[in-house]
Short mmCIF file of C-alpha atoms in Angstrom, two decimals:
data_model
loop_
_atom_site.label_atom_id
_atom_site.label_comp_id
_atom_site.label_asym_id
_atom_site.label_seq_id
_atom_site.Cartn_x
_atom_site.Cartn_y
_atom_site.Cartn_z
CA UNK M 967 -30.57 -16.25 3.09
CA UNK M 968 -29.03 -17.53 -0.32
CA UNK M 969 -31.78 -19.33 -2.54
CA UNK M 970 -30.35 -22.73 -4.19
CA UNK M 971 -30.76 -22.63 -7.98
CA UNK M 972 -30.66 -26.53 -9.26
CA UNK M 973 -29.54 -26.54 -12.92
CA UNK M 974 -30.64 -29.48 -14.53
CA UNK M 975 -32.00 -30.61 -18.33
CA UNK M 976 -33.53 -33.34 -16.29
CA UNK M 977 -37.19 -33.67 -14.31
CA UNK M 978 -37.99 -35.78 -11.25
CA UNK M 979 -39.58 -39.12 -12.88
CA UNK M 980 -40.60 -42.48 -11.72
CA UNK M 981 -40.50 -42.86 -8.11
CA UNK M 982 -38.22 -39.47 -7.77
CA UNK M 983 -41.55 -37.27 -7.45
CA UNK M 984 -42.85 -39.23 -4.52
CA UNK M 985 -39.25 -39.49 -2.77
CA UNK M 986 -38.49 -35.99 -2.90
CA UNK M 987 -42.17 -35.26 -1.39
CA UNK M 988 -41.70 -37.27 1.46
CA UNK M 989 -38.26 -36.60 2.36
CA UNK M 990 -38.94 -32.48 2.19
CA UNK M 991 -42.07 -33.34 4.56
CA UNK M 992 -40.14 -35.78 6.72
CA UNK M 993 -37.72 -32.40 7.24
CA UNK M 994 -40.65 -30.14 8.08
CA UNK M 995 -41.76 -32.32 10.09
CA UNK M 996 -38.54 -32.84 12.35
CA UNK M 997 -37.68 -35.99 11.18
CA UNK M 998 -34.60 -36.66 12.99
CA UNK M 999 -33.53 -39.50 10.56
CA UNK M 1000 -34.88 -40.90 6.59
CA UNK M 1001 -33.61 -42.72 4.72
CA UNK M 1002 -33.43 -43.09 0.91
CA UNK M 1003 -32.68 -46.59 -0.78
CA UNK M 1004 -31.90 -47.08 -4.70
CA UNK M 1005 -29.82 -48.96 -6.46
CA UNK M 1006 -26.58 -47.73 -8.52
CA UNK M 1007 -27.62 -45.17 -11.40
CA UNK M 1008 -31.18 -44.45 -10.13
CA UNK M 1009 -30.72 -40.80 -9.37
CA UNK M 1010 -30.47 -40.93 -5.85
CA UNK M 1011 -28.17 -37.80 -5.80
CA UNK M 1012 -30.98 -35.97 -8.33
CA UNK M 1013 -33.19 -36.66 -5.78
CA UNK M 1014 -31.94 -34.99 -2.80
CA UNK M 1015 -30.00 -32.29 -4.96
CA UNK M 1016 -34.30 -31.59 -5.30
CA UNK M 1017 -34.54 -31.88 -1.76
CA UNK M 1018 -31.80 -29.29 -0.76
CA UNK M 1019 -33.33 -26.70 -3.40
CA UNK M 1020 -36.91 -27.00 -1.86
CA UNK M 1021 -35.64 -27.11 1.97
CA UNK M 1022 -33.18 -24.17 1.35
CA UNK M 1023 -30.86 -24.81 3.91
CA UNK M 1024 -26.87 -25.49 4.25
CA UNK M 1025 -26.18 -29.10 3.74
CA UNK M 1026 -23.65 -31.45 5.01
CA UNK M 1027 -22.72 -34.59 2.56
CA UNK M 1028 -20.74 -37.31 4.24
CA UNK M 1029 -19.08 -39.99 2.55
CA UNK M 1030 -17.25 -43.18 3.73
CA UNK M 1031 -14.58 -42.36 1.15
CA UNK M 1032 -13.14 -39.91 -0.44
CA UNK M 1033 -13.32 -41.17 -3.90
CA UNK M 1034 -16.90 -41.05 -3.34
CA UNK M 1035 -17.10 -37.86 -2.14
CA UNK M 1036 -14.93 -36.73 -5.00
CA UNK M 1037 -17.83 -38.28 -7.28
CA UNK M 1038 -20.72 -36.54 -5.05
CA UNK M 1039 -18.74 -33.08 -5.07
CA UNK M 1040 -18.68 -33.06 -9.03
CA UNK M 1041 -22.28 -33.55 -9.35
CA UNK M 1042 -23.68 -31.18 -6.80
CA UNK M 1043 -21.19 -28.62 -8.26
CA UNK M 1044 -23.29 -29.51 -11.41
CA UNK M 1045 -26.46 -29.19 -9.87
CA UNK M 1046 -25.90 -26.18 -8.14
CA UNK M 1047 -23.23 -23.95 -10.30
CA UNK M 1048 -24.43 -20.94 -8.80
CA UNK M 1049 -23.83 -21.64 -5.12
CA UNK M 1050 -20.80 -22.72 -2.96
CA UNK M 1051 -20.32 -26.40 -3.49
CA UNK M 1052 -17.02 -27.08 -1.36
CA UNK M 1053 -15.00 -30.96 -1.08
CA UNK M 1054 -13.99 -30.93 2.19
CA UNK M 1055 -11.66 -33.73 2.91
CA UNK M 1056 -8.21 -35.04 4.98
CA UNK M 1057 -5.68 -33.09 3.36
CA UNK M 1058 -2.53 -35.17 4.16
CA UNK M 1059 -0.98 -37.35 1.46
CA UNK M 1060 1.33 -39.14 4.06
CA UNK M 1061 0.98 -38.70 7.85
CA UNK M 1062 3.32 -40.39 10.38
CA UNK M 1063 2.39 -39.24 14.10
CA UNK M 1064 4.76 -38.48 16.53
CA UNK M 1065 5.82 -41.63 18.92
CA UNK M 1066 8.36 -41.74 21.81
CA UNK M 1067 9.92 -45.29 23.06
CA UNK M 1068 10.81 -44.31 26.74
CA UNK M 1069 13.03 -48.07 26.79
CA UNK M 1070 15.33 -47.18 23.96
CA UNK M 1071 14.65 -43.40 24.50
CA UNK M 1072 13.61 -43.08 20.49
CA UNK M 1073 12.00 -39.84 19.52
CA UNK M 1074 9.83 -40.26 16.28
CA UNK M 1075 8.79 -36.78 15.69
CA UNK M 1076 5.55 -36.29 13.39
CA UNK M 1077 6.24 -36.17 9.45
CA UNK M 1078 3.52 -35.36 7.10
CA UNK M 1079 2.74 -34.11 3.60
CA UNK M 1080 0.12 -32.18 3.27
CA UNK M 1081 -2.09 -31.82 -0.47
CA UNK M 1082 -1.77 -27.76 -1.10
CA UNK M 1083 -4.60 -28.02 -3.51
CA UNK M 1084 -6.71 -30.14 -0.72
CA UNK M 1085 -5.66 -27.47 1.97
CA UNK M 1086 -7.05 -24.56 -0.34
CA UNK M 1087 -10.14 -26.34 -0.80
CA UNK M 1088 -11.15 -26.82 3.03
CA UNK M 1089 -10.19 -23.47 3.51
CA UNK M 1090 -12.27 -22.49 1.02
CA UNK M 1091 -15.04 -24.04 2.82
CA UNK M 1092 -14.63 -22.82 6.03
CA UNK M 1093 -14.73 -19.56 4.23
CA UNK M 1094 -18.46 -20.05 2.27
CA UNK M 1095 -19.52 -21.24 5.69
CA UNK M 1096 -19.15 -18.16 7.42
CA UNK M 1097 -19.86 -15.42 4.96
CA UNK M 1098 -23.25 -17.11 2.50
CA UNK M 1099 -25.85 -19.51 3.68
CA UNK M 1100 -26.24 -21.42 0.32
CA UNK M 1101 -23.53 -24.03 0.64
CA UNK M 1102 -23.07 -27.43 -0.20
CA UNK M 1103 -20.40 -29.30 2.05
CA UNK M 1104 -19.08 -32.61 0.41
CA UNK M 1105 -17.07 -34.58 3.13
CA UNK M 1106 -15.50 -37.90 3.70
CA UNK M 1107 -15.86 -39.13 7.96
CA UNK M 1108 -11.92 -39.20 8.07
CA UNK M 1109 -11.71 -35.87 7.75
CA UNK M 1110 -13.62 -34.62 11.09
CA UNK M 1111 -11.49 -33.19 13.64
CA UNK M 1112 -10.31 -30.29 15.17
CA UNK M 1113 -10.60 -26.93 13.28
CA UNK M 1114 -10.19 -24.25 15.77
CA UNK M 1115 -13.43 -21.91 17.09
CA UNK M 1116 -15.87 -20.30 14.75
CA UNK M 1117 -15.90 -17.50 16.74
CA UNK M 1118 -12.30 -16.53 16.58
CA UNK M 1119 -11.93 -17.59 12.90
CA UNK M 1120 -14.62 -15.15 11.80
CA UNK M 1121 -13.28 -12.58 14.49
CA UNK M 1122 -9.97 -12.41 13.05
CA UNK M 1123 -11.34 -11.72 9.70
CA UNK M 1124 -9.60 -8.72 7.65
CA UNK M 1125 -12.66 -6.76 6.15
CA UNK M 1126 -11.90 -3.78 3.38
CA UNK M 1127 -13.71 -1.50 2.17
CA UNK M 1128 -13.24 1.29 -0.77
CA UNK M 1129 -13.39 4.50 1.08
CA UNK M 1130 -12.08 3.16 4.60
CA UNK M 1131 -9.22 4.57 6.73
CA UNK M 1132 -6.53 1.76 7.33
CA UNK M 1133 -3.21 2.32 8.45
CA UNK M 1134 -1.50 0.74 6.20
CA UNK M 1135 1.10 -1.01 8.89
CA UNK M 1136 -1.92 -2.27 10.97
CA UNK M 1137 -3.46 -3.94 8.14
CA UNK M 1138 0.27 -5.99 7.42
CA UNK M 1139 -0.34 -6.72 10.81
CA UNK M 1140 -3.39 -7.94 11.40
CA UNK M 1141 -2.08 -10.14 8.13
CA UNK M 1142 0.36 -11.46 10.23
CA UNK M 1143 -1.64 -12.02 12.90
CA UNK M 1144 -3.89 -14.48 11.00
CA UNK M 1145 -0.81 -16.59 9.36
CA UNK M 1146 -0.23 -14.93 6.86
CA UNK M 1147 3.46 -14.33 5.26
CA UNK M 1148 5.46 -11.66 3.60
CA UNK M 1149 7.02 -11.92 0.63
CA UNK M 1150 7.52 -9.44 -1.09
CA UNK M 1151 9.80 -11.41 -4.13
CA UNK M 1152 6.88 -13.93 -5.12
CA UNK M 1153 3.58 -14.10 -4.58
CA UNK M 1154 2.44 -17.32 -3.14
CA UNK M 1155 -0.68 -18.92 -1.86
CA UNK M 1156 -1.46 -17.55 2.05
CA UNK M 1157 1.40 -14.54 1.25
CA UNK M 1158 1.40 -10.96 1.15
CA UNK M 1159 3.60 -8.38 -0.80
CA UNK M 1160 3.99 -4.53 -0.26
CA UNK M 1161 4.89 -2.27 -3.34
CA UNK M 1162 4.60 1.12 -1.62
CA UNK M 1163 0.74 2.15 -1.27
CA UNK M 1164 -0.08 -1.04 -2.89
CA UNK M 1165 -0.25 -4.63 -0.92
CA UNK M 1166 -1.01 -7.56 -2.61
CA UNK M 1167 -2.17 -10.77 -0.91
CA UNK M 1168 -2.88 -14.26 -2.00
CA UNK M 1169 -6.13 -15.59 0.39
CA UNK M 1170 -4.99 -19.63 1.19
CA UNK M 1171 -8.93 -20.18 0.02
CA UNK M 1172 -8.64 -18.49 -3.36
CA UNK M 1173 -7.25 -19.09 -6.87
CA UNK M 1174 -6.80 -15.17 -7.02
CA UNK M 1175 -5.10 -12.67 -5.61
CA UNK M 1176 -6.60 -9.51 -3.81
CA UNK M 1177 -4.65 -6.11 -4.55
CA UNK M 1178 -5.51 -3.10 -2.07
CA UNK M 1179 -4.66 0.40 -3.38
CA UNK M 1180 -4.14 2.89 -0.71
CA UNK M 1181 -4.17 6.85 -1.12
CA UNK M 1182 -2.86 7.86 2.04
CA UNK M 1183 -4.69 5.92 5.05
CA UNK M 1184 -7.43 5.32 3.03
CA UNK M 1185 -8.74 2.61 0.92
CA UNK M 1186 -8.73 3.81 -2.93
CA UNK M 1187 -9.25 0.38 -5.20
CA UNK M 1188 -9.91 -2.96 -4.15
CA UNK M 1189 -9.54 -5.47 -7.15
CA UNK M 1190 -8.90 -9.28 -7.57
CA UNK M 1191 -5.92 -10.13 -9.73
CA UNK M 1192 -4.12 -12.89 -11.40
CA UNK M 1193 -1.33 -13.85 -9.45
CA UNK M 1194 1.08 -14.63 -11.58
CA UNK M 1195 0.50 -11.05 -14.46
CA UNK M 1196 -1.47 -9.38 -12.14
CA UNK M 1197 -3.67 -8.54 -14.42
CA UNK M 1198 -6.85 -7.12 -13.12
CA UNK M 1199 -9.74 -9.37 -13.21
CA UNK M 1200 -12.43 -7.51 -11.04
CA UNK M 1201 -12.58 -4.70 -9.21
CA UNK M 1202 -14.68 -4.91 -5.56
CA UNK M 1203 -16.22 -2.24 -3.11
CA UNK M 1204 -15.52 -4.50 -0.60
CA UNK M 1205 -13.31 -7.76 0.37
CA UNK M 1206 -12.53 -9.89 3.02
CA UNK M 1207 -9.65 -11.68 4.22
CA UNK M 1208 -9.99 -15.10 6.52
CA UNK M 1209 -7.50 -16.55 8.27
CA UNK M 1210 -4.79 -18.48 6.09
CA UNK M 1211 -5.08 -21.70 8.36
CA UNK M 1212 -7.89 -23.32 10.44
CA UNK M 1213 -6.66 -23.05 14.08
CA UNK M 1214 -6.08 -19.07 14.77
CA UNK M 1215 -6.71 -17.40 17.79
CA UNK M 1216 -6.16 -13.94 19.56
CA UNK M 1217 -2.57 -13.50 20.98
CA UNK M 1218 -4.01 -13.10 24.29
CA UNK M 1219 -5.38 -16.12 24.46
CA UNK M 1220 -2.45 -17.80 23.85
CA UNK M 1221 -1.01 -16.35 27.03
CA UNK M 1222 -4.05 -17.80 28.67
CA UNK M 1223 -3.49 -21.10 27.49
CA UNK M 1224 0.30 -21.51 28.00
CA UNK M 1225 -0.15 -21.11 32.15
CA UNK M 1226 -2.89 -23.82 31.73
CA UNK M 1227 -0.42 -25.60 30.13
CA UNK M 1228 2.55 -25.17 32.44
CA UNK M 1229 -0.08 -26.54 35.40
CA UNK M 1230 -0.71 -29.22 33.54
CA UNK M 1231 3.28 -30.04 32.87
CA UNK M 1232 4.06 -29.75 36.25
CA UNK M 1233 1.22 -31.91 37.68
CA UNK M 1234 2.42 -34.40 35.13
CA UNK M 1235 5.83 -34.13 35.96
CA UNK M 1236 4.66 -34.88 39.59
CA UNK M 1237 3.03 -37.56 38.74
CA UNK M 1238 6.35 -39.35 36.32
CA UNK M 1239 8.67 -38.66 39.31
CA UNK M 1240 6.50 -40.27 41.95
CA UNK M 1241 6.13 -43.30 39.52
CA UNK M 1242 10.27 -43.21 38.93
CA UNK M 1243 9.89 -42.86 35.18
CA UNK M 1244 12.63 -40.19 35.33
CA UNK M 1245 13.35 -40.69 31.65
CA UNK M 1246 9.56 -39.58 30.64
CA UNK M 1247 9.37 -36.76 33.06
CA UNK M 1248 12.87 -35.36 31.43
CA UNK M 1249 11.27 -35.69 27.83
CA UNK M 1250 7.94 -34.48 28.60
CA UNK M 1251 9.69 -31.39 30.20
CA UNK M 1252 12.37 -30.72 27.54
CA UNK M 1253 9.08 -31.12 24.58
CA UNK M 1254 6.80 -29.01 26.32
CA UNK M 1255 8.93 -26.34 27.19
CA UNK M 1256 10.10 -26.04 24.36
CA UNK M 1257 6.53 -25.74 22.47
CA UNK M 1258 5.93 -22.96 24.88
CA UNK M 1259 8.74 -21.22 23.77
CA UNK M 1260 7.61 -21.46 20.16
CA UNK M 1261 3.66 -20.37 20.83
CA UNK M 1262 5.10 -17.33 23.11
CA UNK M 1263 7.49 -15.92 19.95
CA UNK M 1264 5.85 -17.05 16.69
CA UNK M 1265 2.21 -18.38 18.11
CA UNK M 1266 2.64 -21.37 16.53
CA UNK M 1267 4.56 -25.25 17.28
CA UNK M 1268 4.64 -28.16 15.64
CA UNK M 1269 2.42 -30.54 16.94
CA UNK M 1270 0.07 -27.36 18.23
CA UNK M 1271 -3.03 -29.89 17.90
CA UNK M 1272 -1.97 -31.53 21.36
CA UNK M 1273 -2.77 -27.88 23.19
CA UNK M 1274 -6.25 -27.50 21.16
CA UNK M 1275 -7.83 -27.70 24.44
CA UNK M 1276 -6.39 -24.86 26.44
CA UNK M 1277 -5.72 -22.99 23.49
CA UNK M 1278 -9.55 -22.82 22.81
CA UNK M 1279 -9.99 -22.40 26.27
CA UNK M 1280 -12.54 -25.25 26.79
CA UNK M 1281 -13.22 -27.44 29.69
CA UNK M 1282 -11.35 -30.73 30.54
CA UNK M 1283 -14.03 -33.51 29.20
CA UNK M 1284 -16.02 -31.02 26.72
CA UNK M 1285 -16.34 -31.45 23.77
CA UNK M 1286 -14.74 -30.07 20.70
CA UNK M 1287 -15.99 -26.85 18.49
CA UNK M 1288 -16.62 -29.46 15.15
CA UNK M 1289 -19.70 -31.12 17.16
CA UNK M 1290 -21.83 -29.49 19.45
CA UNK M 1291 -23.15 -30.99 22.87
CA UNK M 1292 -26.93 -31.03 21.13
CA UNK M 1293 -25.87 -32.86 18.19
CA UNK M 1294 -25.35 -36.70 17.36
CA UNK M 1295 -24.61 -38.29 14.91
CA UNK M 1296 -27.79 -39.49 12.94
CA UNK M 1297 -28.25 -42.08 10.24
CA UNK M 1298 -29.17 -40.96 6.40
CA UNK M 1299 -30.52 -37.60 6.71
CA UNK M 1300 -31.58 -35.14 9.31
CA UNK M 1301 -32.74 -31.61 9.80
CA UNK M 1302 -31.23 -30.73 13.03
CA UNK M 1303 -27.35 -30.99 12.31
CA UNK M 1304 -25.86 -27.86 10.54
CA UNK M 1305 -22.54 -27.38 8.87
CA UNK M 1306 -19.86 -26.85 11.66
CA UNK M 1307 -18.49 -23.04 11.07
CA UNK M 1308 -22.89 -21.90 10.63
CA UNK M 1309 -23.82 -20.08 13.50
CA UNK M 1310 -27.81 -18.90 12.16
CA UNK M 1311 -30.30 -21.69 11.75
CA UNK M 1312 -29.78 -25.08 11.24
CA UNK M 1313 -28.88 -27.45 8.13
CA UNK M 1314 -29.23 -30.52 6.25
CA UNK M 1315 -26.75 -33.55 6.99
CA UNK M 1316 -26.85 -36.38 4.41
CA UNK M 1317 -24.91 -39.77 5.53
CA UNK M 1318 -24.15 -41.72 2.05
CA UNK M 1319 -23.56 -44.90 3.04
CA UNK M 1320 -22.62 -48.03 0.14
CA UNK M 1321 -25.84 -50.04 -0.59
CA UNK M 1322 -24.69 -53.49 0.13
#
């Protein structure tokens, strides 16, 4: 497991000493909930960035805002500069969700804009939480909701290796296969290009760009590169490639998922004819059909959050893969939540609340 390293000119004083004793014993101890009161500008994020570097475990900050959480994420990034201190946060700037008036028959599909720097950000998250242990989550509550399975985001990983044999064709596809696309003209955040023996692709997480050097089938140089020069910046034995978006899945299961879906249209269906609301059966059937077309050729659809379910391949009622069955939400602090994409042992979640 990582080790935290806090960086600070500064040592516990006053009442810190005390607070940071209890609240690292209240952990130990199984303390579902604490809680830790001080006013504005009395070092109340000092104080648990001291209690994260003596518990040594993944942490989960959650703000009411994100301007706050903007505020916590640049000091624990100060605290901790040598570990993964991620903002994780709503990415969309503008979000209109789709609406349907059956009495005028009025379509309003979904219209968003999404924050690209935002979007790199969570990803980059996601991506800490399944490879290192020593991470620092800043998030605001808006932004919990469904992210896909852990399971088949770190399955679907791209792992390379100096000295492995890779067909070079596979590896573009298994590219593909996790959302990433080709361009081989400009090289763009979550795109690839191919230059012979040499593919270049820009992870949706990272600032850089990875360049893989084949000889042959096999791996020769891995390095990370500036994306615009490509100038060499590194060189790695090894790399890894995560998904370019949140919700990714095996192609299989997407066949799965579509006949669940096709039962559920047709009961549905059933169900709008028996009630006469012929107008609502012909839209839901026109809609639907249509996203199946789109998952079975490209594995994708707009609106693709409304199939999370089957596409995960969960149970009607259960509950989603950001919050396990064990796990409620708690007060101020408590030892037995865990950032969502962890799978080992479990974390810290701290609920920063406004001190009326």
């Amino acid at each position: 497991m990582g080790n935290f390293r806090l960086v600070s000119p500064f040592t516990p004083a006053g009442d810190q000493p005390r607070a940071i004793e209890q609240l690292v014993a209240g952990l130990r101890a199984g303390k579902r909930a604490q809680c830790l009161m001080g006013v504005t500008g009395s070092g109340k994020t000092f104080t648990m960035a001291n209690v994260i570097a003596q518990v040594n475990k993944p942490t989960l900050v959650i703000s009411h805002n994100k301007t706050l959480a903007a505020q916590l994420y640049s000091e624990f990034r100060e605290f901790f500069p040598h570990n993964a201190v991620h903002y994780f946060v709503s990415y969309y700037d503008y979000y209109q969700p789709e609406a349907y008036i059956p009495q005028r028959d009025i379509y309003i599909e979904k219209d968003a804009s999404i924050n690209e720097e935002i979007d790199r950000l969570r990803l980059a998250a996601t991506s800490s939480l399944v490879s290192r242990r020593d991470v620092i989550i800043v998030a605001s509550v808006s932004c919990i909701y469904g992210l896909g399975s852990p399971q088949d985001y770190k399955s679907m990983m791209v792992p390379l290796r100096v000295g492995q044999v890779l067909d070079r064709d596979e590896m573009l596809r298994r590219l593909v296969d996790i959302q990433y696309d080709r361009n081989d003209v400009a090289l763009e955040r979550g795109k690839f290009r191919v230059r012979g023996d040499c593919v270049e692709v820009w992870p949706s997480y990272e600032e850089y760009a990875f360049r893989v050097e084949l000889w042959g089938d096999e791996v020769e140089r891995l390095s990370i590169i500036h994306p615009v020069s490509g100038q060499t910046l590194s060189v790695h034995e090894d790399l890894y490639v995560y998904p370019a978006k949140h919700f990714v899945m095996p192609e299989e299961r997407i066949a799965r998922a579509v006949e669940v879906i096709k039962e559920e249209l047709e009961e549905q269906l059933r169900r709008f004819r028996q009630q006469g609301k012929l107008l609502e059966a012909q839209r839901l059937a026109a809609r639907t059909r249509f996203d199946i077309e789109m998952l079975l050729e490209t594995g994708h659809c707009p609106g693709i959050e409304n199939y999370s379910r089957p596409l995960s391949g969960r149970p009607p009622g259960s509950t989603p893969d950001t919050r396990r069955k064990s796990q409620r939400s708690s007060p101020t602090c408590s030892s037995r939540s865990r950032p969502t994409m962890s799978s080992a042992s479990p974390g810290l979640r701290l609920v920063v609340t406004p001190l009326r």
